[in-house]
Short mmCIF file of C-alpha atoms in Angstrom, two decimals:
data_model
loop_
_atom_site.label_atom_id
_atom_site.label_comp_id
_atom_site.label_asym_id
_atom_site.label_seq_id
_atom_site.Cartn_x
_atom_site.Cartn_y
_atom_site.Cartn_z
CA MET A 8 83.01 118.04 126.84
CA THR A 9 82.62 120.58 129.64
CA GLU A 10 83.50 118.22 132.48
CA ARG A 11 86.54 116.91 130.60
CA ILE A 12 87.90 120.43 130.16
CA TYR A 13 86.99 121.43 133.70
CA ASN A 14 88.82 118.43 135.11
CA ALA A 15 91.86 119.30 133.01
CA ILE A 16 92.19 122.86 134.34
CA LYS A 17 90.62 122.76 137.80
CA LYS A 18 94.10 122.33 139.33
CA PHE A 19 94.56 126.08 138.78
CA PRO A 20 92.65 127.52 141.79
CA GLN A 21 92.98 131.09 140.56
CA GLU A 22 90.92 130.37 137.48
CA LYS A 23 87.48 131.75 136.90
CA ILE A 24 85.53 129.47 134.61
CA LEU A 25 82.31 129.91 132.68
CA LYS A 26 81.02 126.73 131.11
CA ASP A 27 78.28 125.47 128.87
CA ASN A 28 77.80 122.37 126.79
CA GLY A 29 80.04 122.96 123.76
CA VAL A 30 81.79 126.17 124.92
CA LEU A 31 83.95 127.01 127.92
CA LEU A 32 85.74 130.26 128.88
CA ALA A 33 88.56 130.45 131.42
CA LYS A 34 91.08 132.99 132.62
CA TRP A 35 94.29 131.05 132.96
CA LYS A 36 96.93 132.34 135.40
CA ILE A 37 100.20 130.70 136.43
CA ASN A 38 103.21 132.02 138.34
CA SER A 39 105.89 129.53 137.33
CA ALA A 40 107.25 128.94 133.85
CA SER A 41 106.38 125.55 132.36
CA ALA A 42 108.75 123.08 130.74
CA ARG A 43 108.52 122.54 127.01
CA GLU A 44 106.49 119.38 126.60
CA PHE A 45 103.76 117.71 124.60
CA VAL A 46 100.38 118.79 125.90
CA LEU A 47 97.08 117.13 125.09
CA ILE A 48 94.49 119.77 124.19
CA GLN A 49 91.19 117.94 124.53
CA GLU A 50 89.10 120.52 122.66
CA ASN A 51 89.70 123.17 120.02
CA THR A 52 90.96 126.35 121.62
CA PHE A 53 91.29 130.11 121.26
CA VAL A 54 94.15 131.60 123.33
CA PHE A 55 94.54 135.34 123.94
CA VAL A 56 97.79 135.98 125.83
CA LEU A 57 97.33 138.79 128.38
CA LYS A 58 100.69 138.65 130.19
CA GLY A 59 103.94 136.91 129.32
CA HIS A 60 104.23 134.89 126.15
CA LYS A 61 103.72 131.34 124.91
CA ILE A 62 105.96 129.35 122.61
CA ILE A 63 104.49 126.56 120.51
CA VAL A 64 106.45 124.27 118.18
CA LYS A 65 105.14 123.69 114.68
CA ASP A 66 107.11 121.53 112.23
CA ASP A 67 110.30 122.10 114.27
CA ASP A 68 109.82 125.88 114.08
CA GLU A 69 109.13 127.93 117.19
CA ILE A 70 106.14 130.27 117.15
CA THR A 71 106.09 132.98 119.80
CA VAL A 72 102.64 134.16 120.85
CA GLY A 73 102.46 137.47 122.69
CA ASN A 74 100.00 140.24 123.42
CA LYS A 75 97.79 141.43 120.59
CA GLN A 76 97.80 138.00 118.97
CA LEU A 77 95.20 135.26 118.79
CA LEU A 78 96.33 131.63 118.83
CA VAL A 79 93.87 129.04 117.51
CA LEU A 80 94.62 125.38 118.24
CA LYS A 81 92.92 122.31 116.91
CA LYS A 82 92.35 119.65 119.56
CA GLY A 83 95.16 117.15 119.79
CA VAL A 84 98.77 117.08 120.94
CA HIS A 85 100.88 120.24 120.77
CA LYS A 86 104.39 120.96 122.00
CA MET A 87 104.41 124.20 123.97
CA THR A 88 105.55 126.16 126.99
CA GLU A 89 104.66 129.40 128.79
CA TYR A 90 107.01 132.22 129.80
CA LEU A 91 106.28 134.72 132.54
CA ALA A 92 105.98 138.48 132.25
CA ALA A 93 108.23 140.85 134.22
CA ASP A 94 105.86 140.67 137.20
CA GLY A 95 106.23 136.89 137.39
CA GLN A 96 102.82 136.02 135.94
CA PHE A 97 101.50 134.36 132.81
CA GLU A 98 97.87 135.10 132.02
CA ALA A 99 95.69 134.14 129.11
CA LEU A 100 92.03 134.13 128.19
CA VAL A 101 91.25 130.63 126.94
CA ILE A 102 88.09 129.68 125.06
CA TYR A 103 87.45 125.99 124.41
CA PHE A 104 84.93 124.86 121.81
CA ASP A 105 84.14 121.34 120.70
CA ASP A 106 83.66 119.90 117.23
CA SER A 107 79.89 119.76 117.59
CA PHE A 108 79.75 123.53 118.10
CA ILE A 109 81.48 124.12 114.75
CA LYS A 110 79.21 121.52 113.14
CA TYR A 111 76.22 123.42 114.52
CA LEU A 112 77.47 126.69 113.01
CA SER A 113 78.12 125.07 109.63
CA ASP A 114 74.63 123.56 109.56
CA PHE A 115 73.08 126.86 110.61
CA ASN A 116 74.61 128.84 107.73
CA LYS A 117 75.92 126.50 105.06
CA ALA A 118 76.76 129.34 102.64
CA ASP A 119 79.84 130.25 104.68
CA TRP A 120 81.16 126.69 104.69
CA THR A 121 80.63 125.40 101.16
CA GLN A 122 83.58 126.82 99.22
CA PRO A 123 86.48 124.44 98.61
CA SER A 124 89.06 124.78 101.36
CA LEU A 125 92.84 124.42 101.32
CA LYS A 126 94.86 122.04 103.47
CA ALA A 127 94.43 123.21 107.04
CA ASP A 128 97.07 123.65 109.71
CA ASP A 129 96.49 122.55 113.30
CA ILE A 130 97.74 125.93 114.50
CA LEU A 131 96.74 129.44 113.47
CA LEU A 132 98.35 132.66 114.70
CA LEU A 133 96.40 135.82 113.90
CA ASP A 134 97.12 139.44 114.73
CA SER A 135 94.49 141.08 116.84
CA ASN A 136 92.68 144.33 116.02
CA LYS A 137 90.34 146.74 117.77
CA VAL A 138 87.30 144.55 117.17
CA ILE A 139 88.96 141.41 118.54
CA ASP A 140 90.39 143.40 121.45
CA GLY A 141 86.83 144.47 122.18
CA PHE A 142 85.73 140.83 122.26
CA VAL A 143 88.51 140.03 124.74
CA GLU A 144 87.33 142.81 127.03
CA GLN A 145 83.76 141.52 126.83
CA TYR A 146 84.84 137.96 127.62
CA LEU A 147 86.90 139.12 130.60
CA ASN A 148 83.93 141.12 131.86
CA TYR A 149 81.71 138.03 131.57
CA ILE A 150 84.22 136.06 133.64
CA GLN A 151 84.64 138.84 136.18
CA GLU A 152 80.89 139.27 136.62
CA ASN A 153 80.23 135.52 136.38
CA ILE A 154 77.76 135.93 133.51
CA ASN A 155 77.29 132.22 132.89
CA ASP A 156 74.43 132.45 130.41
CA SER A 157 74.30 129.61 127.89
CA VAL A 158 72.83 131.65 125.04
CA VAL A 159 75.19 134.58 125.56
CA LEU A 160 78.31 132.39 125.67
CA LYS A 161 77.44 130.55 122.49
CA LEU A 162 76.43 133.70 120.63
CA LYS A 163 79.64 135.53 121.52
CA VAL A 164 81.90 132.64 120.50
CA ALA A 165 79.89 132.18 117.29
CA GLU A 166 80.25 135.91 116.61
CA LEU A 167 84.03 135.68 117.00
CA ILE A 168 84.23 132.72 114.62
CA TYR A 169 82.13 134.44 111.96
CA LEU A 170 84.23 137.59 112.34
CA LEU A 171 87.39 135.58 111.73
CA LEU A 172 85.82 133.90 108.70
CA LYS A 173 85.00 137.29 107.19
CA GLU A 174 88.30 139.01 107.98
CA HIS A 175 90.59 136.02 107.33
CA PRO A 176 88.96 133.79 104.68
CA TYR A 177 91.78 131.23 104.87
CA VAL A 178 90.80 130.29 108.43
CA LYS A 179 87.76 128.56 106.98
CA SER A 180 90.02 125.62 106.12
CA PHE A 181 90.85 125.30 109.80
CA PHE A 182 87.23 125.25 110.95
CA VAL A 183 86.11 122.94 108.14
CA SER A 184 88.84 120.48 109.07
CA VAL A 185 87.66 120.55 112.69
CA ILE A 186 84.57 118.60 111.68
CA GLN A 187 86.58 116.16 109.56
CA GLN A 188 87.60 113.76 112.31
CA HIS A 189 90.18 111.77 110.37
CA SER A 190 92.46 114.80 110.04
CA HIS A 191 93.01 114.91 113.82
CA LEU A 192 94.46 111.41 113.98
CA LYS A 193 96.72 111.92 110.97
CA SER A 194 98.08 115.15 112.37
CA MET A 195 98.64 113.63 115.80
CA MET A 196 100.55 110.65 114.43
CA GLU A 197 102.81 112.85 112.30
CA LYS A 198 103.77 114.68 115.48
CA LEU A 199 104.23 111.70 117.76
CA TYR A 200 105.47 108.72 115.74
CA LYS A 201 109.08 109.31 116.83
CA GLU A 202 108.17 109.54 120.52
CA ASP A 203 108.33 106.51 122.80
CA TYR A 204 104.60 106.17 123.48
CA THR A 205 102.64 102.95 123.72
CA VAL A 206 99.58 102.37 121.54
CA SER A 207 97.46 102.74 124.68
CA GLN A 208 98.98 106.17 125.37
CA LEU A 209 98.37 107.23 121.77
CA ALA A 210 94.75 106.18 122.15
CA ASP A 211 94.48 108.41 125.23
CA PHE A 212 96.05 111.32 123.34
CA SER A 213 93.44 110.94 120.61
CA ASN A 214 90.55 110.89 123.11
CA ARG A 215 89.64 107.34 122.07
CA SER A 216 89.41 104.01 123.81
CA LEU A 217 92.10 101.55 122.76
CA SER A 218 89.70 99.49 120.65
CA VAL A 219 88.23 102.54 118.88
CA PHE A 220 91.72 103.95 118.29
CA LYS A 221 92.89 100.73 116.64
CA ARG A 222 89.73 100.54 114.53
CA ASP A 223 89.93 104.16 113.37
CA PHE A 224 93.67 103.88 112.76
CA THR A 225 93.25 100.85 110.51
CA LYS A 226 90.52 102.63 108.52
CA ILE A 227 92.75 105.64 107.89
CA PHE A 228 96.20 104.07 107.48
CA ASN A 229 95.23 100.56 106.28
CA CYS A 230 97.50 98.90 108.84
CA SER A 231 98.00 98.60 112.58
CA PRO A 232 99.50 101.48 114.62
CA GLY A 233 102.65 99.51 115.42
CA LYS A 234 103.28 98.59 111.80
CA TRP A 235 102.70 102.15 110.55
CA ILE A 236 104.98 103.68 113.20
CA LEU A 237 107.82 101.27 112.41
CA SER A 238 107.42 101.81 108.66
CA ARG A 239 107.44 105.59 109.13
CA LYS A 240 110.59 105.48 111.26
CA LEU A 241 112.38 103.19 108.80
CA SER A 242 111.39 105.43 105.90
CA ASP A 243 112.96 108.39 107.68
CA ALA A 244 116.06 106.33 108.43
CA CYS A 245 116.49 105.37 104.78
CA PHE A 246 116.32 109.02 103.78
CA TYR A 247 118.97 110.02 106.33
CA LEU A 248 121.25 107.12 105.40
CA ILE A 249 121.29 108.10 101.74
CA ASN A 250 121.03 111.88 101.91
CA THR A 251 123.04 112.88 104.99
CA ASP A 252 126.39 112.16 106.57
CA LYS A 253 124.91 111.58 110.03
CA ASN A 254 126.40 108.56 111.76
CA ILE A 255 124.27 105.47 112.31
CA SER A 256 123.80 106.12 116.01
CA GLU A 257 122.56 109.68 115.37
CA ILE A 258 120.06 108.40 112.83
CA ALA A 259 118.82 105.72 115.21
CA TYR A 260 117.98 108.24 117.92
CA GLU A 261 116.73 110.94 115.56
CA CYS A 262 114.26 108.50 114.02
CA GLY A 263 112.93 107.47 117.42
CA PHE A 264 114.38 103.99 117.86
CA GLY A 265 115.79 104.70 121.31
CA SER A 266 118.92 102.57 120.88
CA LEU A 267 121.32 101.56 118.14
CA SER A 268 120.71 97.85 118.72
CA ARG A 269 116.95 98.28 118.39
CA PHE A 270 117.42 100.24 115.17
CA ASP A 271 119.84 97.69 113.74
CA LYS A 272 117.53 94.77 114.55
CA SER A 273 114.44 96.45 113.06
CA PHE A 274 116.32 97.52 109.95
CA LYS A 275 117.78 94.08 109.28
CA LYS A 276 114.41 92.42 109.74
CA GLU A 277 112.80 94.76 107.19
CA PHE A 278 115.56 95.04 104.57
CA ASN A 279 117.75 91.95 105.15
CA MET A 280 120.83 94.15 105.53
CA THR A 281 122.39 96.43 108.10
CA PRO A 282 121.96 100.21 107.95
CA SER A 283 125.65 100.53 107.03
CA SER A 284 125.25 98.09 104.13
CA PHE A 285 122.13 99.93 102.98
CA ARG A 286 124.03 103.22 103.03
CA SER A 287 126.91 101.74 101.04
CA ALA A 288 124.56 100.19 98.49
CA GLY A 289 122.60 103.40 98.15
CA MET A 290 125.64 105.59 97.75
CA GLY A 291 126.97 103.17 95.16
CA GLN A 292 123.78 103.58 93.13
CA ILE A 293 124.02 107.37 93.36
CA SER A 294 127.64 107.44 92.19
CA LYS A 295 126.87 105.44 89.03
#
């Protein structure tokens, strides 16, 4: 885990990094705004914005993360960008923690993890307070003084997690879902099925080899990745054809087919009729 994260962020020479197996702290500093793009987060992450602000997209809604807020991200693919402060800098304290660290905490004190949990989001945005601000100061001091002590790092991150569990009981669903591996793949596919990625690229995004990705995918979705993606796109297309007045070309691109001809060919193969004929037949049924 540690080397994978380190390799992902070592291109930022201004970073100071403390690392241990299961937990990694970094002060992230950039001086140029980033483009909005899908970013693979290889481990679960706490983000405390110190300068500037971050925008992350969740279900087509934009979430702005600024000072005095704590962003918690589940590992996987997220669409985001960073914006600079007035002095031309973006800075954040970033804490990465892997699934095994959460599993360790849940095994250590099962009482805090046994209540039924609600459906968990992949993104949490929490307002900070004096206690959390104090943690941020401590973490920054550790980085500044290069206190790279394994026990201290794990204890402080564990303390933060338990504090969040006590102050915000609903975040338990997030941490419980972290150790339920299948939820990561489902969430990732719901975000990316419209994008023009190969199955091999999707495997990389999920931190799996191609063979493991295909095996896990079939277990969860009961079909191959290609078949599920096509079915999901066509399902969306059917909805738009019946329930909106978007033209066929708009629907083709909005559903991720890339071209009208590709959409038309896939649709005819599945339904034995063109999208236009399907729309006419569907509207006829509605008008009866």
